[in-house]
């Protein structure tokens, strides 16, 4: 496993990390999740990504159980705040009140005294930037979090947070967490990457396999137990379009020639970007985790010619 610095901070994260969304507490029960986390840790993963909304807090609780017995100092644990998790008009968003209540709940769920990374899950137009940056600075000074960041914010919103922090002598964000994969790359490459590079903000990117579609598992239908087969995930089924599947078939041919799997190709393609500190993967089974961990080696052997072939397979296709 290789480790990369998170932006200009001194924190090092494994270039492949593991997240708990959809899996822990939904598809994966506690014993299986514990196995996944232990295996990930054994293989060198140090960064584990969570959010207060995942499985209504259950994912954080499972993470807390799984890390019992592991050295806390060796782990980089995150959570996120923004979505509705508490009753009342103030039970969501990025106000000082909700952020403070949500961090307390996350710490309790995970049984830890601090989080290494704390993400604002989305931008909140109802909270003044100064209130948010002051709240994050306070949480850092109280020792409840070590670094803070944003997720799926526009480049100008990240710049605003950074500017407000500099203006008032507060602590700026260290990390942004956007969706980034072979299909969904334009927004990140055109605006977030240049801005984050300039500001020294690291990227931890999510959904590298486009919910599994880039693995090729949906090329001939929807396998039982997969994310697209889950009742509440009709929006994933909607993404399995003939156009995308045709591209995945072409990418599969490139992967076959390189003697790697389509999943490894998709993750290796992200790892080649130096702006990315960590690719946050998801796995519902140990075999998936092991396969995805092989991307690190695949990336080391990826040549410019291979990258050209990948872009040729994508053609003009790209989403936001
Ligand atoms: N900040 C945000 O707003 C945000 C949003 C989304 C995700 N995230 C973070 O990013 C993490 C990863 O996102 P994601 O789960 O959407 O990633 P993803 O890589 O796009 O999808 C992961 C899913 O694909 C399937 N899969 C993974 N590896 C596979 C393999 N080798 N072969 C076959 N199937 C495989 C598994 O689902 P099945 O087995 O069910 O098919 C797995 O759960 C999340 O856990 C979360 O921490 C953050």
Short mmCIF file of C-alpha atoms and ligand atoms in Angstrom, two decimals:
data_model
loop_
_atom_site.label_atom_id
_atom_site.label_comp_id
_atom_site.label_asym_id
_atom_site.label_seq_id
_atom_site.Cartn_x
_atom_site.Cartn_y
_atom_site.Cartn_z
CA UNK A 1 0.00 0.00 0.00
CA UNK A 2 1.21 3.49 -0.81
CA UNK A 3 0.30 6.51 1.27
CA UNK A 4 -0.23 10.04 0.03
CA UNK A 5 -0.22 13.36 1.80
CA UNK A 6 -3.65 14.91 2.12
CA UNK A 7 -3.14 18.17 0.23
CA UNK A 8 -0.57 20.33 1.97
CA UNK A 9 -1.34 18.81 5.38
CA UNK A 10 1.01 16.46 7.18
CA UNK A 11 -1.61 13.71 7.26
CA UNK A 12 -0.94 10.60 5.17
CA UNK A 13 -3.80 8.48 3.89
CA UNK A 14 -3.73 5.14 2.09
CA UNK A 15 -4.21 5.75 -1.63
CA UNK A 16 -7.04 3.21 -1.50
CA UNK A 17 -9.54 3.60 1.33
CA UNK A 18 -12.81 1.96 2.35
CA UNK A 19 -16.21 3.57 2.86
CA UNK A 20 -19.35 2.31 4.60
CA UNK A 21 -22.15 3.76 2.45
CA UNK A 22 -24.91 1.30 1.32
CA UNK A 23 -22.88 -1.60 2.67
CA UNK A 24 -22.47 -1.44 6.47
CA UNK A 25 -25.81 -1.74 8.22
CA UNK A 26 -27.72 -2.19 4.95
CA UNK A 27 -26.23 -5.00 2.82
CA UNK A 28 -23.50 -6.07 5.23
CA UNK A 29 -24.13 -7.13 8.82
CA UNK A 30 -21.75 -6.44 11.68
CA UNK A 31 -19.63 -9.64 11.57
CA UNK A 32 -19.09 -9.32 7.81
CA UNK A 33 -18.26 -5.62 8.15
CA UNK A 34 -15.76 -6.38 10.89
CA UNK A 35 -14.10 -8.92 8.55
CA UNK A 36 -13.94 -6.37 5.74
CA UNK A 37 -12.42 -3.68 7.95
CA UNK A 38 -9.90 -6.04 9.53
CA UNK A 39 -8.84 -7.31 6.10
CA UNK A 40 -8.59 -3.74 4.79
CA UNK A 41 -6.46 -2.75 7.76
CA UNK A 42 -4.23 -5.82 7.38
CA UNK A 43 -3.70 -4.88 3.72
CA UNK A 44 -2.59 -1.36 4.67
CA UNK A 45 -5.78 0.68 4.37
CA UNK A 46 -5.72 3.33 7.10
CA UNK A 47 -8.57 5.63 6.00
CA UNK A 48 -12.17 4.58 6.66
CA UNK A 49 -14.95 6.88 5.46
CA UNK A 50 -18.31 7.30 7.18
CA UNK A 51 -21.24 9.72 7.46
CA UNK A 52 -23.88 10.42 10.06
CA UNK A 53 -26.66 9.56 7.58
CA UNK A 54 -25.31 6.18 6.42
CA UNK A 55 -27.86 3.53 7.50
CA UNK A 56 -29.26 6.12 9.93
CA UNK A 57 -26.20 5.98 12.19
CA UNK A 58 -25.90 2.18 12.11
CA UNK A 59 -22.89 2.33 9.75
CA UNK A 60 -21.00 4.46 12.27
CA UNK A 61 -21.90 2.05 15.08
CA UNK A 62 -20.63 -0.91 13.05
CA UNK A 63 -17.42 0.99 12.29
CA UNK A 64 -17.05 1.59 16.03
CA UNK A 65 -17.38 -2.13 16.74
CA UNK A 66 -14.98 -3.06 13.95
CA UNK A 67 -12.16 -0.80 15.09
CA UNK A 68 -12.24 -2.09 18.66
CA UNK A 69 -8.85 -3.66 19.27
CA UNK A 70 -7.17 -1.80 16.40
CA UNK A 71 -4.70 0.93 17.33
CA UNK A 72 -6.68 4.18 17.09
CA UNK A 73 -3.50 6.10 16.23
CA UNK A 74 -3.03 4.03 13.07
CA UNK A 75 -6.52 4.88 11.76
CA UNK A 76 -7.83 7.88 9.88
CA UNK A 77 -11.55 7.95 10.63
CA UNK A 78 -14.00 10.32 9.02
CA UNK A 79 -17.64 11.22 9.24
CA UNK A 80 -19.88 13.80 7.61
CA UNK A 81 -22.63 16.20 8.58
CA UNK A 82 -25.43 17.92 6.65
CA UNK A 83 -28.30 15.49 6.02
CA UNK A 84 -31.34 15.24 8.30
CA UNK A 85 -30.46 13.01 11.26
CA UNK A 86 -32.32 14.69 14.10
CA UNK A 87 -35.87 15.96 14.71
CA UNK A 88 -36.90 19.55 14.19
CA UNK A 89 -36.04 22.29 11.77
CA UNK A 90 -32.47 22.39 13.11
CA UNK A 91 -31.89 18.66 12.82
CA UNK A 92 -30.02 19.08 9.53
CA UNK A 93 -27.68 21.47 7.73
CA UNK A 94 -24.43 23.10 8.76
CA UNK A 95 -25.54 25.49 11.51
CA UNK A 96 -23.34 25.63 14.60
CA UNK A 97 -26.16 23.87 16.46
CA UNK A 98 -26.56 20.89 14.13
CA UNK A 99 -22.84 20.45 13.43
CA UNK A 100 -22.14 20.39 17.19
CA UNK A 101 -24.96 17.93 17.89
CA UNK A 102 -24.03 15.71 14.96
CA UNK A 103 -20.34 15.43 15.86
CA UNK A 104 -21.31 14.39 19.38
CA UNK A 105 -23.59 11.68 17.97
CA UNK A 106 -20.90 10.45 15.53
CA UNK A 107 -18.25 10.24 18.26
CA UNK A 108 -20.65 8.28 20.44
CA UNK A 109 -21.62 5.91 17.62
CA UNK A 110 -17.99 5.16 16.79
CA UNK A 111 -16.81 5.05 20.40
CA UNK A 112 -13.91 7.37 19.72
CA UNK A 113 -12.83 10.66 21.28
CA UNK A 114 -12.03 12.37 17.98
CA UNK A 115 -12.43 12.09 14.23
CA UNK A 116 -9.46 12.64 11.96
CA UNK A 117 -11.50 14.10 9.12
CA UNK A 118 -14.89 15.79 9.31
CA UNK A 119 -16.72 16.59 6.08
CA UNK A 120 -19.51 19.04 5.35
CA UNK A 121 -21.49 16.54 3.28
CA UNK A 122 -23.02 19.24 1.05
CA UNK A 123 -22.94 23.05 0.86
CA UNK A 124 -25.57 24.76 3.03
CA UNK A 125 -26.80 28.06 1.57
CA UNK A 126 -28.67 28.77 4.85
CA UNK A 127 -25.56 28.91 7.03
CA UNK A 128 -23.18 31.87 6.75
CA UNK A 129 -19.68 30.72 5.83
CA UNK A 130 -18.15 32.49 8.81
CA UNK A 131 -20.42 30.58 11.22
CA UNK A 132 -19.41 27.27 9.63
CA UNK A 133 -15.66 27.95 9.49
CA UNK A 134 -15.70 29.18 13.11
CA UNK A 135 -17.57 26.05 14.20
CA UNK A 136 -15.06 23.78 12.45
CA UNK A 137 -12.16 25.75 13.93
CA UNK A 138 -13.72 25.40 17.40
CA UNK A 139 -14.14 21.63 16.97
CA UNK A 140 -10.47 21.36 16.02
CA UNK A 141 -9.45 23.47 19.02
CA UNK A 142 -11.62 21.30 21.28
CA UNK A 143 -9.81 18.21 19.93
CA UNK A 144 -13.03 16.67 18.58
CA UNK A 145 -11.77 16.69 15.00
CA UNK A 146 -8.29 17.07 13.54
CA UNK A 147 -9.01 18.33 10.01
CA UNK A 148 -12.19 19.45 8.28
CA UNK A 149 -13.32 19.39 4.70
CA UNK A 150 -16.17 19.54 2.23
CA UNK A 151 -17.95 17.10 -0.04
CA UNK A 152 -19.44 17.78 -3.44
CA UNK A 153 -18.92 21.51 -3.07
CA UNK A 154 -18.40 23.68 -6.11
CA UNK A 155 -14.90 25.14 -6.57
CA UNK A 156 -16.13 28.66 -5.73
CA UNK A 157 -17.67 27.41 -2.47
CA UNK A 158 -14.37 25.80 -1.45
CA UNK A 159 -12.61 29.07 -2.33
CA UNK A 160 -15.11 31.01 -0.22
CA UNK A 161 -14.47 28.78 2.82
CA UNK A 162 -10.75 29.14 2.34
CA UNK A 163 -10.99 32.92 1.94
CA UNK A 164 -13.17 33.36 5.05
CA UNK A 165 -10.73 31.26 7.09
CA UNK A 166 -7.80 33.39 5.95
CA UNK A 167 -9.72 36.64 6.55
CA UNK A 168 -10.58 35.82 10.19
CA UNK A 169 -7.51 33.79 11.16
CA UNK A 170 -9.52 30.55 11.25
CA UNK A 171 -8.61 27.05 10.02
CA UNK A 172 -9.32 26.42 6.31
CA UNK A 173 -10.59 23.12 4.88
CA UNK A 174 -7.93 20.48 4.18
CA UNK A 175 -9.91 18.10 1.99
CA UNK A 176 -12.75 17.93 -0.56
CA UNK A 177 -14.61 14.70 -1.36
CA UNK A 178 -16.18 14.66 -4.82
CA UNK A 179 -17.56 11.88 -7.00
CA UNK A 180 -14.88 11.02 -9.56
CA UNK A 181 -14.79 8.11 -11.96
CA UNK A 182 -14.44 7.29 -15.66
CA UNK A 183 -17.99 8.46 -16.40
CA UNK A 184 -18.23 11.40 -14.03
CA UNK A 185 -15.07 13.44 -14.37
CA UNK A 186 -15.63 16.83 -16.03
CA UNK A 187 -16.56 18.93 -12.97
CA UNK A 188 -13.65 17.57 -10.95
CA UNK A 189 -11.04 17.94 -13.68
CA UNK A 190 -12.19 21.32 -14.99
CA UNK A 191 -12.74 23.22 -11.76
CA UNK A 192 -12.12 21.35 -8.49
CA UNK A 193 -8.68 19.94 -9.27
CA UNK A 194 -7.06 23.25 -10.29
CA UNK A 195 -8.56 25.14 -7.34
CA UNK A 196 -7.74 22.46 -4.77
CA UNK A 197 -4.21 22.12 -6.14
CA UNK A 198 -3.68 25.88 -5.73
CA UNK A 199 -5.12 25.96 -2.21
CA UNK A 200 -3.30 22.83 -1.04
CA UNK A 201 -6.55 20.94 -0.52
CA UNK A 202 -6.42 17.16 -0.98
CA UNK A 203 -9.09 15.14 -2.77
CA UNK A 204 -10.56 11.90 -1.47
CA UNK A 205 -12.80 10.76 -4.31
CA UNK A 206 -15.87 8.52 -4.11
CA UNK A 207 -17.82 6.00 -6.25
CA UNK A 208 -14.79 4.94 -8.33
CA UNK A 209 -16.75 2.08 -9.90
CA UNK A 210 -19.87 4.15 -10.60
CA UNK A 211 -21.86 2.04 -8.11
CA UNK A 212 -20.43 -1.16 -9.57
CA UNK A 213 -21.41 -0.48 -13.19
CA UNK A 214 -17.75 -0.05 -14.24
CA UNK A 215 -16.95 -3.57 -12.98
CA UNK A 216 -18.94 -5.06 -15.86
CA UNK A 217 -21.20 -6.93 -13.41
CA UNK A 218 -24.31 -5.39 -15.00
CA UNK A 219 -23.35 -6.09 -18.62
CA UNK A 220 -25.79 -8.98 -18.91
CA UNK A 221 -28.42 -8.17 -16.30
CA UNK A 222 -28.68 -7.39 -12.61
CA UNK A 223 -27.05 -9.97 -10.30
CA UNK A 224 -28.97 -10.91 -7.17
CA UNK A 225 -27.79 -9.05 -4.06
CA UNK A 226 -25.95 -6.36 -6.04
CA UNK A 227 -26.55 -2.67 -5.31
CA UNK A 228 -28.82 -2.28 -8.35
CA UNK A 229 -30.96 -5.18 -7.11
CA UNK A 230 -31.77 -3.44 -3.82
CA UNK A 231 -35.33 -2.18 -3.55
CA UNK A 232 -34.49 1.43 -2.72
CA UNK A 233 -31.80 1.77 -5.37
CA UNK A 234 -33.91 2.15 -8.51
CA UNK A 235 -31.77 5.18 -9.36
CA UNK A 236 -28.77 2.84 -9.74
CA UNK A 237 -30.84 0.60 -12.05
CA UNK A 238 -31.67 3.72 -14.10
CA UNK A 239 -27.96 4.30 -14.64
CA UNK A 240 -27.49 0.93 -16.34
CA UNK A 241 -28.08 2.29 -19.84
CA UNK A 242 -27.12 0.70 -23.18
CA UNK A 243 -24.71 3.59 -23.85
CA UNK A 244 -22.81 3.07 -20.59
CA UNK A 245 -22.78 -0.72 -20.91
CA UNK A 246 -21.35 -0.43 -24.45
CA UNK A 247 -18.50 1.65 -23.03
CA UNK A 248 -17.93 -0.79 -20.16
CA UNK A 249 -17.62 -3.61 -22.72
CA UNK A 250 -14.89 -1.66 -24.53
CA UNK A 251 -13.12 -0.90 -21.25
CA UNK A 252 -13.33 -4.61 -20.41
CA UNK A 253 -11.36 -5.37 -23.59
CA UNK A 254 -8.66 -2.87 -22.60
CA UNK A 255 -8.50 -4.42 -19.12
CA UNK A 256 -8.27 -7.94 -20.57
CA UNK A 257 -5.27 -6.93 -22.73
CA UNK A 258 -3.58 -5.54 -19.61
CA UNK A 259 -4.39 -8.72 -17.67
CA UNK A 260 -6.29 -6.81 -15.02
CA UNK A 261 -9.99 -6.59 -14.21
CA UNK A 262 -12.28 -3.72 -15.29
CA UNK A 263 -12.54 -2.67 -11.61
CA UNK A 264 -8.77 -2.44 -11.31
CA UNK A 265 -8.60 -0.47 -14.54
CA UNK A 266 -11.20 2.04 -13.30
CA UNK A 267 -9.47 2.58 -9.95
CA UNK A 268 -5.95 2.67 -11.46
CA UNK A 269 -7.16 5.38 -13.88
CA UNK A 270 -8.05 7.56 -10.86
CA UNK A 271 -4.86 6.78 -8.94
CA UNK A 272 -2.78 8.28 -11.75
CA UNK A 273 -3.99 11.75 -10.72
CA UNK A 274 -1.65 13.28 -8.12
CA UNK A 275 -4.41 15.58 -6.88
CA UNK A 276 -6.21 12.50 -5.54
CA UNK A 277 -4.94 11.58 -2.08
CA UNK A 278 -7.20 8.57 -1.71
CA UNK A 279 -9.77 6.68 -3.78
CA UNK A 280 -12.61 5.71 -1.44
CA UNK A 281 -13.82 2.29 -2.51
CA UNK A 282 -16.88 0.35 -1.37
CA UNK A 283 -17.17 -3.41 -1.03
CA UNK A 284 -19.95 -5.75 0.02
CA UNK A 285 -17.65 -8.80 -0.05
CA UNK A 286 -14.04 -9.64 0.79
CA UNK A 287 -13.26 -10.77 -2.78
CA UNK A 288 -14.23 -7.30 -4.03
CA UNK A 289 -11.94 -5.61 -1.55
CA UNK A 290 -9.04 -7.89 -2.51
CA UNK A 291 -9.64 -7.29 -6.22
CA UNK A 292 -9.84 -3.53 -5.76
CA UNK A 293 -6.64 -3.48 -3.72
CA UNK A 294 -4.91 -4.90 -6.79
CA UNK A 295 -5.50 -1.54 -8.51
CA UNK A 296 -2.44 -0.06 -6.84
CA UNK A 297 -0.16 -2.43 -8.74
CA UNK A 298 -2.19 -2.02 -11.93
CA UNK A 299 -1.73 1.74 -11.73
CA UNK A 300 2.05 1.40 -11.51
CA UNK A 301 2.07 -0.40 -14.87
CA UNK A 302 -0.41 1.87 -16.66
CA UNK A 303 1.27 3.59 -19.65
CA UNK A 304 0.27 6.65 -21.67
CA UNK A 305 -0.74 4.29 -24.47
CA UNK A 306 -3.08 2.47 -22.08
CA UNK A 307 -4.58 5.78 -20.97
CA UNK A 308 -5.15 6.73 -24.62
CA UNK A 309 -6.95 3.43 -25.17
CA UNK A 310 -9.15 4.12 -22.14
CA UNK A 311 -10.08 7.55 -23.50
CA UNK A 312 -10.75 6.02 -26.92
CA UNK A 313 -13.16 3.58 -25.27
CA UNK A 314 -14.93 6.47 -23.52
CA UNK A 315 -15.27 8.38 -26.82
CA UNK A 316 -17.07 11.67 -26.22
CA UNK A 317 -19.00 10.33 -23.25
CA UNK A 318 -18.73 12.29 -20.08
CA UNK A 319 -21.13 13.46 -17.43
CA UNK A 320 -20.73 16.36 -15.08
N1 LIG B 1 -19.44 12.18 -0.01
C1 LIG B 1 -20.45 11.64 -0.63
O1 LIG B 1 -21.46 12.28 -0.92
C2 LIG B 1 -20.36 10.18 -0.98
C3 LIG B 1 -21.28 9.60 -1.88
C4 LIG B 1 -21.12 8.26 -2.21
C5 LIG B 1 -20.09 7.51 -1.66
N2 LIG B 1 -19.24 8.10 -0.76
C6 LIG B 1 -18.14 7.32 -0.12
O2 LIG B 1 -17.41 6.58 -1.06
C7 LIG B 1 -17.48 5.18 -0.75
C8 LIG B 1 -17.46 4.38 -2.02
O3 LIG B 1 -18.58 4.77 -2.85
P1 LIG B 1 -19.37 3.66 -3.64
O4 LIG B 1 -19.73 2.55 -2.71
O5 LIG B 1 -20.46 4.32 -4.42
O6 LIG B 1 -18.19 3.11 -4.63
P2 LIG B 1 -18.27 2.30 -5.97
O7 LIG B 1 -16.90 1.76 -6.20
O8 LIG B 1 -18.81 3.12 -7.08
O9 LIG B 1 -19.31 1.12 -5.70
C9 LIG B 1 -19.01 0.16 -4.73
C10 LIG B 1 -19.92 -1.05 -4.93
O10 LIG B 1 -19.62 -1.68 -6.17
C11 LIG B 1 -19.61 -3.11 -5.99
N3 LIG B 1 -18.23 -3.55 -6.14
C12 LIG B 1 -17.10 -3.00 -5.59
N4 LIG B 1 -16.01 -3.64 -6.00
C13 LIG B 1 -16.43 -4.62 -6.83
C14 LIG B 1 -15.75 -5.62 -7.57
N5 LIG B 1 -14.42 -5.70 -7.55
N6 LIG B 1 -16.48 -6.47 -8.33
C15 LIG B 1 -17.83 -6.36 -8.38
N7 LIG B 1 -18.53 -5.45 -7.69
C16 LIG B 1 -17.83 -4.57 -6.92
C17 LIG B 1 -20.14 -3.34 -4.59
O11 LIG B 1 -21.57 -3.33 -4.63
P3 LIG B 1 -22.49 -4.65 -4.77
O12 LIG B 1 -21.71 -5.83 -4.30
O13 LIG B 1 -23.68 -4.34 -3.96
O14 LIG B 1 -22.83 -4.75 -6.23
C18 LIG B 1 -19.70 -2.10 -3.87
O15 LIG B 1 -20.43 -1.83 -2.70
C19 LIG B 1 -18.75 5.05 0.11
O16 LIG B 1 -18.74 3.96 0.96
C20 LIG B 1 -18.70 6.34 0.91
O17 LIG B 1 -17.78 6.22 1.97
C21 LIG B 1 -19.35 9.40 -0.43
#
